Short mmCIF file of C-alpha atoms in Angstrom, two decimals:
data_model
loop_
_atom_site.label_atom_id
_atom_site.label_comp_id
_atom_site.label_asym_id
_atom_site.label_seq_id
_atom_site.Cartn_x
_atom_site.Cartn_y
_atom_site.Cartn_z
CA MET A 104 -0.20 0.03 0.11
CA LEU A 105 1.37 3.31 -1.02
CA GLN A 106 2.63 5.29 2.13
CA LEU A 107 2.41 9.14 1.80
CA PRO A 108 4.12 11.66 4.05
CA ILE A 109 2.22 12.22 7.45
CA ILE A 110 1.53 15.94 6.81
CA THR A 111 0.05 15.17 3.45
CA ARG A 112 -2.30 12.27 4.82
CA THR A 113 -3.41 14.70 7.54
CA ALA A 114 -4.17 17.42 5.02
CA LEU A 115 -6.15 15.08 2.59
CA LEU A 116 -8.33 13.75 5.67
CA LEU A 117 -9.60 17.33 5.99
CA VAL A 118 -10.88 16.96 2.19
CA SER A 119 -12.27 13.49 2.51
CA LEU A 120 -9.33 11.91 0.60
CA ALA A 121 -8.12 9.88 3.51
CA THR A 122 -9.67 6.67 2.01
CA LEU A 123 -7.08 6.89 -0.88
CA LEU A 124 -4.85 4.98 1.79
CA ALA A 125 -7.42 2.60 2.60
CA ALA A 126 -8.70 -0.54 0.74
CA ALA A 127 -11.25 1.49 -1.12
CA PRO A 128 -12.93 0.33 -4.20
CA ALA A 129 -11.13 1.59 -7.45
CA VAL A 130 -13.40 3.66 -9.97
CA ALA A 131 -14.00 1.82 -13.09
CA GLN A 132 -11.54 3.86 -15.53
CA GLU A 133 -9.07 2.44 -17.97
CA ASN A 134 -7.73 5.25 -20.09
CA THR A 135 -6.56 7.97 -17.58
CA VAL A 136 -2.87 8.94 -18.21
CA VAL A 137 -0.64 11.11 -16.33
CA ARG A 138 2.46 12.22 -18.19
CA LEU A 139 5.11 14.96 -18.17
CA GLU A 140 5.34 17.24 -21.03
CA PRO A 141 7.70 17.67 -22.72
CA VAL A 142 9.61 14.29 -22.18
CA ALA A 143 13.03 15.73 -23.00
CA LEU A 144 14.17 19.30 -22.28
CA VAL A 145 17.59 20.98 -23.00
CA LEU A 146 18.53 24.01 -21.04
CA GLN A 147 21.61 26.37 -20.71
CA PRO A 148 22.90 27.27 -17.43
CA GLY A 149 20.58 30.11 -16.19
CA GLU A 150 17.87 29.31 -18.82
CA THR A 151 14.44 28.79 -17.63
CA LYS A 152 11.71 26.26 -19.17
CA GLU A 153 8.26 24.76 -18.33
CA VAL A 154 7.41 21.05 -17.66
CA THR A 155 3.91 20.41 -17.37
CA VAL A 156 2.10 17.35 -15.31
CA TRP A 157 -0.46 16.57 -17.72
CA ILE A 158 -3.56 14.54 -16.95
CA ASP A 159 -5.48 13.03 -19.96
CA GLY A 160 -8.83 11.16 -20.28
CA VAL A 161 -9.96 11.42 -16.70
CA THR A 162 -13.47 11.28 -15.34
CA GLY A 163 -14.91 12.68 -12.00
CA LEU A 164 -11.62 14.07 -10.70
CA ALA A 165 -11.74 15.75 -7.49
CA GLY A 166 -8.39 15.65 -6.05
CA ALA A 167 -4.90 14.99 -6.91
CA GLU A 168 -1.36 14.22 -5.34
CA VAL A 169 1.97 14.01 -7.16
CA HIS A 170 5.56 13.74 -5.86
CA LEU A 171 8.42 14.29 -8.16
CA THR A 172 12.35 14.15 -7.93
CA TYR A 173 15.15 15.67 -9.72
CA ASP A 174 18.94 16.26 -9.24
CA PRO A 175 19.38 19.64 -7.41
CA ALA A 176 22.84 19.94 -8.40
CA LEU A 177 21.87 20.34 -12.19
CA VAL A 178 18.52 22.00 -12.09
CA GLU A 179 16.37 24.14 -9.82
CA VAL A 180 12.68 24.99 -9.48
CA VAL A 181 11.88 28.72 -9.92
CA ASP A 182 9.42 29.83 -7.61
CA ALA A 183 5.90 30.52 -8.65
CA ASP A 184 4.76 32.51 -5.92
CA GLN A 185 7.26 34.88 -4.29
CA ASP A 186 4.54 36.18 -1.86
CA VAL A 187 4.21 32.61 -0.25
CA GLU A 188 7.30 31.63 1.84
CA GLY A 189 9.24 28.58 0.33
CA VAL A 190 9.35 27.50 -3.31
CA GLN A 191 6.23 26.65 -5.02
CA VAL A 192 5.24 25.24 -8.49
CA ALA A 193 2.23 26.92 -10.47
CA HIS A 194 -1.07 25.36 -10.54
CA GLY A 195 -2.45 24.01 -13.69
CA ASP A 196 -6.02 25.13 -14.64
CA PHE A 197 -7.46 21.83 -15.09
CA LEU A 198 -8.31 21.17 -11.26
CA PRO A 199 -9.52 24.18 -9.38
CA PRO A 200 -6.83 24.65 -6.43
CA ASP A 201 -9.57 25.16 -3.72
CA PHE A 202 -7.78 23.33 -1.28
CA VAL A 203 -3.94 23.11 -1.48
CA ALA A 204 -2.53 20.57 1.12
CA VAL A 205 0.91 21.03 0.15
CA ASN A 206 3.03 22.96 -2.63
CA GLN A 207 6.67 22.72 -2.08
CA ALA A 208 10.00 22.54 -3.91
CA ASP A 209 12.94 21.34 -1.76
CA SER A 210 16.16 22.66 -3.63
CA GLU A 211 18.33 20.69 -1.27
CA GLU A 212 16.67 17.31 -1.50
CA GLY A 213 15.49 17.72 -5.20
CA THR A 214 11.79 16.91 -4.52
CA ILE A 215 8.42 18.31 -5.51
CA ASP A 216 5.21 17.71 -3.41
CA TYR A 217 1.98 18.70 -4.52
CA ALA A 218 -1.75 18.05 -3.42
CA VAL A 219 -4.77 19.83 -4.26
CA ALA A 220 -8.60 19.20 -4.05
CA LEU A 221 -11.56 21.24 -5.21
CA MET A 222 -14.41 22.01 -2.87
CA PRO A 223 -17.99 23.03 -3.36
CA PRO A 224 -19.64 24.61 -5.50
CA HIS A 225 -17.01 23.30 -7.58
CA GLU A 226 -17.88 20.06 -9.51
CA PRO A 227 -15.32 17.07 -10.23
CA VAL A 228 -13.70 17.58 -13.65
CA ALA A 229 -13.51 15.47 -16.67
CA GLY A 230 -11.47 15.41 -19.61
CA SER A 231 -7.62 16.34 -20.00
CA GLY A 232 -5.32 19.34 -18.88
CA PRO A 233 -2.77 20.57 -16.79
CA LEU A 234 -2.22 19.76 -13.13
CA VAL A 235 1.01 21.47 -12.47
CA VAL A 236 3.49 23.65 -14.17
CA ILE A 237 7.16 23.35 -13.10
CA ASN A 238 9.67 25.93 -14.00
CA LEU A 239 13.08 24.58 -14.03
CA GLN A 240 16.29 26.39 -14.49
CA GLY A 241 19.38 25.24 -15.54
CA VAL A 242 22.33 25.19 -12.77
CA ALA A 243 25.34 23.14 -14.14
CA PRO A 244 26.14 20.98 -17.01
CA GLY A 245 24.82 17.22 -17.05
CA GLU A 246 21.71 15.20 -17.40
CA THR A 247 19.04 14.66 -14.97
CA THR A 248 15.56 13.08 -14.95
CA LEU A 249 12.51 14.92 -13.61
CA ALA A 250 10.38 11.70 -12.35
CA ILE A 251 7.09 11.42 -10.82
CA SER A 252 7.71 9.11 -7.94
CA GLU A 253 4.30 8.68 -6.37
CA LEU A 254 0.80 9.73 -7.64
CA LEU A 255 -2.72 9.68 -6.42
CA LEU A 256 -5.79 10.79 -8.23
CA ALA A 257 -9.41 10.72 -6.21
CA ASP A 258 -12.83 11.26 -6.79
CA SER A 259 -15.39 13.30 -4.82
CA ASN A 260 -15.78 10.18 -2.75
CA GLY A 261 -12.16 9.63 -1.85
CA TYR A 262 -11.99 6.74 -3.91
CA PRO A 263 -8.89 6.37 -6.18
CA ILE A 264 -8.90 6.67 -9.88
CA PRO A 265 -6.48 4.33 -11.63
CA VAL A 266 -4.03 5.36 -13.82
CA ALA A 267 -3.19 3.33 -17.05
CA LYS A 268 0.34 4.27 -17.60
CA GLU A 269 3.46 3.90 -15.44
CA LEU A 270 4.88 6.83 -13.80
CA SER A 271 6.34 9.39 -16.22
CA THR A 272 9.57 10.82 -16.58
CA ALA A 273 11.27 13.68 -18.32
CA VAL A 274 15.09 13.83 -19.41
CA VAL A 275 16.51 17.14 -18.64
CA THR A 276 19.92 18.02 -20.16
CA VAL A 277 21.87 21.17 -18.94
CA SER A 278 24.26 22.09 -21.76
CA SER A 279 27.48 23.53 -21.56
CA ASN A 280 27.59 24.16 -25.26
CA GLN A 281 27.00 28.19 -26.13
CA LEU A 282 26.27 29.23 -29.63
CA PHE A 283 27.47 32.35 -30.95
CA PRO A 284 26.00 35.05 -29.29
CA GLY A 285 23.84 37.42 -31.45
CA ILE A 286 23.72 35.09 -34.53
CA CYS A 287 20.58 33.58 -35.25
CA TRP A 288 20.50 30.21 -37.19
CA PRO A 289 20.32 29.47 -40.10
CA TRP A 290 21.09 32.97 -41.12
CA GLY A 291 24.25 32.71 -38.82
CA ALA A 292 25.44 29.59 -40.90
CA VAL A 293 25.02 31.60 -44.06
CA ILE A 294 26.93 34.63 -42.72
CA LEU A 295 29.67 32.51 -41.34
CA GLY A 296 29.83 30.53 -44.69
CA THR A 297 29.96 33.79 -46.75
CA ALA A 298 32.85 34.92 -44.56
CA ALA A 299 34.76 31.64 -45.03
CA CYS A 300 34.43 32.03 -48.78
CA VAL A 301 35.68 35.52 -48.70
CA VAL A 302 38.79 34.59 -46.61
CA ILE A 303 39.42 31.54 -49.03
CA ALA A 304 39.19 33.92 -52.10
CA LYS A 305 41.74 36.49 -50.65
CA ARG A 306 44.17 33.84 -50.04
CA ARG A 307 43.94 32.88 -53.64
#
């Protein structure tokens, strides 16, 4: 049985999601997929790009909890809300964040913890959409995997919604290669090629 942090379990009790940790019957769904988009990302040190936790083909979604891991020596999470203490990820617009049990990125451990549930008058959602948007910034050259380590989806009764696919990962590469600044390819290639031809012509 999947065990979650105590703080998360306590928070989910308040919104009737505690039965996710009990032997509750699963909702009959076969096509729900949770994935990371994109599955591959290339960054320069200091450059920032988005990775989205995306839910596909769900029905009756009322709560979600996701935990991710990454290498903090290579990338870091950019804070999505500087008015709140700590480092947060951005809420997606698929599930209303009426009750946010936890939203925290730990830059030392390389973990992201996020749990959210909708509250009345909002109704459970169906379809596809972004759950979380993570802004990653390159720190040092290397390759790491942003991986979903734990995941729970729940309906309005607290029953777990099964996910069809294995836990998703995204390969993040921080490159040390720097292109010529100020030159925009492919025009840069044309300019450099022309310059090379001029040099060769002069030598002749």
